[in-house]
Coordinates of C-alpha atoms in Angstrom, one line a residue:
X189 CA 0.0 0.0 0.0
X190 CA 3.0 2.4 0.8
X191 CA 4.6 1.6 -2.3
X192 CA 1.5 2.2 -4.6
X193 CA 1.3 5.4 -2.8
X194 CA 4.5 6.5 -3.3
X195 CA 3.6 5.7 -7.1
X196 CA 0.9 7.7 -7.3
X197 CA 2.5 10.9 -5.3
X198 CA 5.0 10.2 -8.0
X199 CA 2.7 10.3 -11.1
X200 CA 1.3 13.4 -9.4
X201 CA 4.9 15.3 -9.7
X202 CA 5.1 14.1 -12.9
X203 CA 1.8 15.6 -14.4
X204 CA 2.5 18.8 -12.4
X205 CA 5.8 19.4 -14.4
X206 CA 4.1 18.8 -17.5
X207 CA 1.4 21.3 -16.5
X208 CA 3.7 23.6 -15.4
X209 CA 5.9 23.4 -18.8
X210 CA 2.7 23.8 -20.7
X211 CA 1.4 27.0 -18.5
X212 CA 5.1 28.3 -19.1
X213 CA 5.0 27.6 -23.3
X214 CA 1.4 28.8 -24.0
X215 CA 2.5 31.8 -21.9
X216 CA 4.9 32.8 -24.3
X217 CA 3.2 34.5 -27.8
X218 CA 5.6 34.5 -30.7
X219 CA 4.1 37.4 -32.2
X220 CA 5.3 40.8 -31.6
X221 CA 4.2 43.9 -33.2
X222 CA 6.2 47.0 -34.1
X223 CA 4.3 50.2 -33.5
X224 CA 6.0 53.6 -34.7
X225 CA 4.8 56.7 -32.5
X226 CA 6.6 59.7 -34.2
X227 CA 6.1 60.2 -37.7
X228 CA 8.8 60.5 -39.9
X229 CA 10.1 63.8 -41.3
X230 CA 12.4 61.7 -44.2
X231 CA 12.1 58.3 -46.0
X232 CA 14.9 56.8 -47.4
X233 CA 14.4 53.2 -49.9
X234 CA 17.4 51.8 -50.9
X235 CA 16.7 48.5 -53.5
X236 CA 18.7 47.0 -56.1
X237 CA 21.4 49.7 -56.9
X238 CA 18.8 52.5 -56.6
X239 CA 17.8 55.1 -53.9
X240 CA 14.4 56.8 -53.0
X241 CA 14.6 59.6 -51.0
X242 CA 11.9 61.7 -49.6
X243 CA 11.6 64.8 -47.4
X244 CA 9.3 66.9 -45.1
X245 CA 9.3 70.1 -44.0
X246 CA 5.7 70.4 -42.3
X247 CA 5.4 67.3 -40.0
X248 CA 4.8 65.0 -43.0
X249 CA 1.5 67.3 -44.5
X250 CA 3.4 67.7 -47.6
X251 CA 6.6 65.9 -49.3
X252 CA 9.3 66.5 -51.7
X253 CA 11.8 63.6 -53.5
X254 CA 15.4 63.5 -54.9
X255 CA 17.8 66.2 -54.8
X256 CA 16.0 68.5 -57.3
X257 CA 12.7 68.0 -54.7
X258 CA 10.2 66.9 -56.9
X259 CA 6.8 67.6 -55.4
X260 CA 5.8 64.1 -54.3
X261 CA 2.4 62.4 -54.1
X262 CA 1.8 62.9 -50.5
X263 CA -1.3 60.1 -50.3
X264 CA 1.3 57.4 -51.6
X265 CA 4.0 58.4 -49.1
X266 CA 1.4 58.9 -46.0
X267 CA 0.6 55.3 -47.3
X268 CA 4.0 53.7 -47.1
X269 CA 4.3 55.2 -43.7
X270 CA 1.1 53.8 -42.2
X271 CA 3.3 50.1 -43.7
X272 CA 5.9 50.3 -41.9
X273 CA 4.5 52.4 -38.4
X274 CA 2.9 48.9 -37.6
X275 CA 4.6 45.5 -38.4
X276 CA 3.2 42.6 -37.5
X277 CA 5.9 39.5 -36.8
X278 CA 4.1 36.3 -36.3
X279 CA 7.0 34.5 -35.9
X280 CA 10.7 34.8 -34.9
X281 CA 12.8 32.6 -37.9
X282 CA 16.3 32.9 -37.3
X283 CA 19.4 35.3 -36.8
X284 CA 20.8 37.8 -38.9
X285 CA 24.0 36.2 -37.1
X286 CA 23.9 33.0 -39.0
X287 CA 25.1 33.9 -42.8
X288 CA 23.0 30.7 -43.8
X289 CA 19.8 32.6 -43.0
X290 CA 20.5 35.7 -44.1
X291 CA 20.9 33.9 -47.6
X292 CA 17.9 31.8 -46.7
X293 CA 15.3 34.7 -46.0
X294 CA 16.7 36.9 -49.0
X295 CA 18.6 39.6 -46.7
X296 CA 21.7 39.6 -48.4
X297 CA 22.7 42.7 -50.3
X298 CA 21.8 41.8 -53.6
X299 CA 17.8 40.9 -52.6
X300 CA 17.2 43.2 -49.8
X301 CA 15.2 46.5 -49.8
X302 CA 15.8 48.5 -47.0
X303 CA 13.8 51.3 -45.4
X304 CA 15.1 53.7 -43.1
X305 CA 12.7 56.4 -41.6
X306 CA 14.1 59.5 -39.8
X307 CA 12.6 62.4 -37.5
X308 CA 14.6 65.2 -36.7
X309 CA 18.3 63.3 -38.1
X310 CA 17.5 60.7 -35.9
X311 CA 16.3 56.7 -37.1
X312 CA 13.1 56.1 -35.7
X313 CA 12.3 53.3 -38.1
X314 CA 14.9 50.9 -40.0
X315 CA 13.6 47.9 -42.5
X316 CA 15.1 45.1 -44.0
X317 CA 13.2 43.4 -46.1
X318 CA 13.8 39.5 -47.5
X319 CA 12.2 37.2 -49.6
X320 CA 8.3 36.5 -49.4
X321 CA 7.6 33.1 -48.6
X322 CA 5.7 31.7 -51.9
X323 CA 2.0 31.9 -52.4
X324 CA 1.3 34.4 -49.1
X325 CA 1.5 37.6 -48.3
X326 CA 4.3 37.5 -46.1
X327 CA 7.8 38.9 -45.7
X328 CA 11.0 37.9 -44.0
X329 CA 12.6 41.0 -42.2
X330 CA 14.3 42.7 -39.7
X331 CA 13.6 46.0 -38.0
X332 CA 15.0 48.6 -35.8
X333 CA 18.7 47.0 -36.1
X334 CA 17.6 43.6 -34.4
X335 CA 19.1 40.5 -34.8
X336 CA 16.4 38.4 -34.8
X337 CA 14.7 38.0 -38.7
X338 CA 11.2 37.9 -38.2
X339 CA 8.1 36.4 -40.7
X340 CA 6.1 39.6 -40.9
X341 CA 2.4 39.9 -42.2
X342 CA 2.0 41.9 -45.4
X343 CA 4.0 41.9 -48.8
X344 CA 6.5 44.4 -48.0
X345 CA 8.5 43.7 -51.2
X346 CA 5.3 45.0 -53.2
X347 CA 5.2 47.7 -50.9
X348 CA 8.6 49.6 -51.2
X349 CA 9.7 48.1 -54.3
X350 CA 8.5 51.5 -56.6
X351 CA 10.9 54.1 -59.0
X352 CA 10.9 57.1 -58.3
X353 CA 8.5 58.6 -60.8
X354 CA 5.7 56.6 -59.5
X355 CA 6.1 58.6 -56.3
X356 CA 5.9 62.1 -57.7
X357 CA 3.2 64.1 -57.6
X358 CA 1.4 63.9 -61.3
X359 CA -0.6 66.8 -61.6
X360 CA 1.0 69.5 -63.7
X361 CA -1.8 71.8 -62.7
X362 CA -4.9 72.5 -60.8
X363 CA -7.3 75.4 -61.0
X364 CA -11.1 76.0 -60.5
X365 CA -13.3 75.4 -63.1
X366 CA -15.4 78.9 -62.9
X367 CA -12.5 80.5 -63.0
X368 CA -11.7 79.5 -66.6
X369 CA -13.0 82.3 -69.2
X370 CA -12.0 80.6 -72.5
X371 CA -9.8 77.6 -73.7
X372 CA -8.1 78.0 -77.5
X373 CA -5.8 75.9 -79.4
X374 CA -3.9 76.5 -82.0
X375 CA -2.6 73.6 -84.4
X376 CA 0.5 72.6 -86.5
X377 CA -0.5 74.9 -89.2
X378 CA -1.2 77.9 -87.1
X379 CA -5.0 77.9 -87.1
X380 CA -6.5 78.8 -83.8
X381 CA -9.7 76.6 -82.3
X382 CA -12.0 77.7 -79.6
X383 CA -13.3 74.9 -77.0
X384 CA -17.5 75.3 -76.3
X385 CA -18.0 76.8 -73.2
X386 CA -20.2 73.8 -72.1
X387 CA -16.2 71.9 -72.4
X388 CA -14.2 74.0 -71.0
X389 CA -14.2 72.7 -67.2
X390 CA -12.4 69.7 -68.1
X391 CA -9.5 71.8 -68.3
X392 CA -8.9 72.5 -64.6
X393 CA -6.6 70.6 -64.1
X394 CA -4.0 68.4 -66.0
X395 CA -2.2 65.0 -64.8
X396 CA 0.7 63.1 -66.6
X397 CA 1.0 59.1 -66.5
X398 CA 4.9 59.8 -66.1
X399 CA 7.7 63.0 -66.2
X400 CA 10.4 62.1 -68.6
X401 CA 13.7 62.8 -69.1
X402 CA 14.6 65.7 -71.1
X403 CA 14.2 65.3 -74.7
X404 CA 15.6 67.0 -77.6
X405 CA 12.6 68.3 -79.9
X406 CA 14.3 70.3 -82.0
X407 CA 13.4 67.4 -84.4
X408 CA 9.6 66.7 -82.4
X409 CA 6.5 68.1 -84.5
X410 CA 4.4 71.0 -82.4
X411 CA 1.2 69.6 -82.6
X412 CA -1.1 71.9 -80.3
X413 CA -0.7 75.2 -78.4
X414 CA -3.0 75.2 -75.8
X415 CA -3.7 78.6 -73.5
X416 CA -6.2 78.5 -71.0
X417 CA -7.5 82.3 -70.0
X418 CA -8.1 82.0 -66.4
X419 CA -7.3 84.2 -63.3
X420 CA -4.1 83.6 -64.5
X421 CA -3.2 82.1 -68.0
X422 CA -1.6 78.8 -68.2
X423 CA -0.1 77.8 -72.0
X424 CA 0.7 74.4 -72.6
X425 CA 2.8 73.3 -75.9
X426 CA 2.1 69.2 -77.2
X427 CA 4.7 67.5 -79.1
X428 CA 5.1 64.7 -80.9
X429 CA 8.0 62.9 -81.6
X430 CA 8.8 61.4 -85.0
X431 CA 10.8 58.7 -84.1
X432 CA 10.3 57.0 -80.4
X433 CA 12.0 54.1 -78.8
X434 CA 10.0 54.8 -75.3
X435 CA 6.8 54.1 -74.1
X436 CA 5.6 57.8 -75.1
X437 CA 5.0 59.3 -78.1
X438 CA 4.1 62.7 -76.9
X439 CA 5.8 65.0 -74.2
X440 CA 3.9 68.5 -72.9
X441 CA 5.7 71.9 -71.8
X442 CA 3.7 73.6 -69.5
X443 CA 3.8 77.2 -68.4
X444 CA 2.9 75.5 -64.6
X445 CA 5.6 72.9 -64.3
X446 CA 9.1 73.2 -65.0
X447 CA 9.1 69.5 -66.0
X448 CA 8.9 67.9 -69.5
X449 CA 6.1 65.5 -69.0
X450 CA 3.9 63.1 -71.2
X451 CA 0.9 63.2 -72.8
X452 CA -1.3 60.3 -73.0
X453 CA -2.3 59.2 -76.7
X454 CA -6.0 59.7 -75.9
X455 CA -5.7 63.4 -74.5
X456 CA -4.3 64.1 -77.3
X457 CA -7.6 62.1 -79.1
X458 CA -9.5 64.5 -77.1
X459 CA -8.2 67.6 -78.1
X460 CA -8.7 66.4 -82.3
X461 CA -12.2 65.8 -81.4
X462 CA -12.8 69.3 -80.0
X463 CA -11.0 71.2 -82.2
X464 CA -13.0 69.3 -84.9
X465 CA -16.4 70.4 -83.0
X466 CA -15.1 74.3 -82.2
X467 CA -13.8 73.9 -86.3
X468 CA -17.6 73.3 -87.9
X469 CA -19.5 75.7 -85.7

């Protein structure tokens, strides 16, 4: 009888160290989540060779990019902020100690995009981004200089992975429609169209798909002069190139930007089709 009780007070230790190493592991939550408080007065993405930067001067209301301070899209930056002011980690994957895994999870300098976010010179944010684990939408990473590499939620390569143009501000100008008197264009041969007055309120404002490099057009055909009699008056020249190797086939000089820019194929439908209207009447 002593013995089987002794068995039993035995059995009982036994299932209290396996409760207590279960308490002690279900205790433990392997996710962590990386909340940003400040936000950021510069951006810096740094991918393949190539470098984004972006700056702001107004506690992130507005934002310029590059060293000539492009005006940049401030909904698409306010939106790779709000990416990386919250990470989620569901899981801690290795070290950034082991070389193995820093091959493994695509943090090596030839695959990684980094992110560094700053507020008054100072990092309050850095990113390193890996591979995406196949078929979810999931990132290997590392953040605020830690060691550990982490499996965050969220594709973060399809995040910061942008060029620079896509980040700029498109609009070559914006003005209100009632305070546009008359719209007039004037064609290759010099003959000068005026736009209905029932039309003329599309042309408040004016975006580009892309800014482009500068051209020469000494050898580009003029194809319309546009002037827009507002409060102020805004003149925009169209050309078209005769012979294009990019994506563009037409490129706008604006009195409003000091940017060459392009001009989509069917603007420049649009403008045929009103100067053919304001032609007959």
């Amino acid at each position: 009888m002593k013995k089987r009780k002794i068995i039993l007070i035995a059995l009982d230790l036994v299932l209290l160290a396996v409760l207590i190493v279960q308490i002690a592991v279900s205790s433990v939550d392997p996710r962590k989540t990386f909340l940003l408080s400040e936000k950021p007065d510069e951006v810096h993405i740094y991918n393949n060779g190539k470098q984004i930067d972006l700056y702001s001067s107004d506690n992130g209301e507005t934002w310029v990019i590059g060293e000539h301070k492009y005006p940049a899209n401030s909904v698409f930056v306010q939106d790779l902020i709000e990416k990386f002011s919250k990470l989620n980690a569901i899981n801690k994957v290795g070290s950034v100690k082991n070389e193995a895994s820093i091959d493994r999870f695509g943090l090596n300098e030839f695959n990684c995009i980094s992110v560094s976010a700053k507020k008054g010179g100072n990092v309050i944010r850095s990113l390193q981004i890996g591979k995406s684990p196949a078929g979810v939408q999931q990132v290997y990473a590392t953040v605020d200089g830690e060691k550990d590499i982490y499996l965050i939620e969220g594709n973060l390569r399809n995040s910061f992975d942008y060029e620079e143009d896509y980040l700029r501000d498109k609009r070559i100008y914006e003005i209100p429609a009632e305070s546009i008197k008359s719209v007039e264009y004037t064609d290759e041969n010099g003959k000068v169209f005026q736009v209905p007055e029932d039309k003329i309120s599309s042309y408040a404002y004016f975006t580009t798909d892309t800014f482009v490099i500068p051209e020469d057009l000494s050898q580009a055909e003029k194809k319309y002069s546009v002037t827009i009699n507002a409060d102020k008056t805004i003149t925009m020249d169209i050309y078209e190139l005769l012979k294009s190797e990019n994506e563009y086939t037409y490129i706008g000089i604006c009195s409003e930007s000091p940017y060459k820019f392009s001009v989509p194929s069917y603007t420049i439908e649009k403008f045929a089709a009103k100067t053919e209207e304001t032609d007959k009447k």
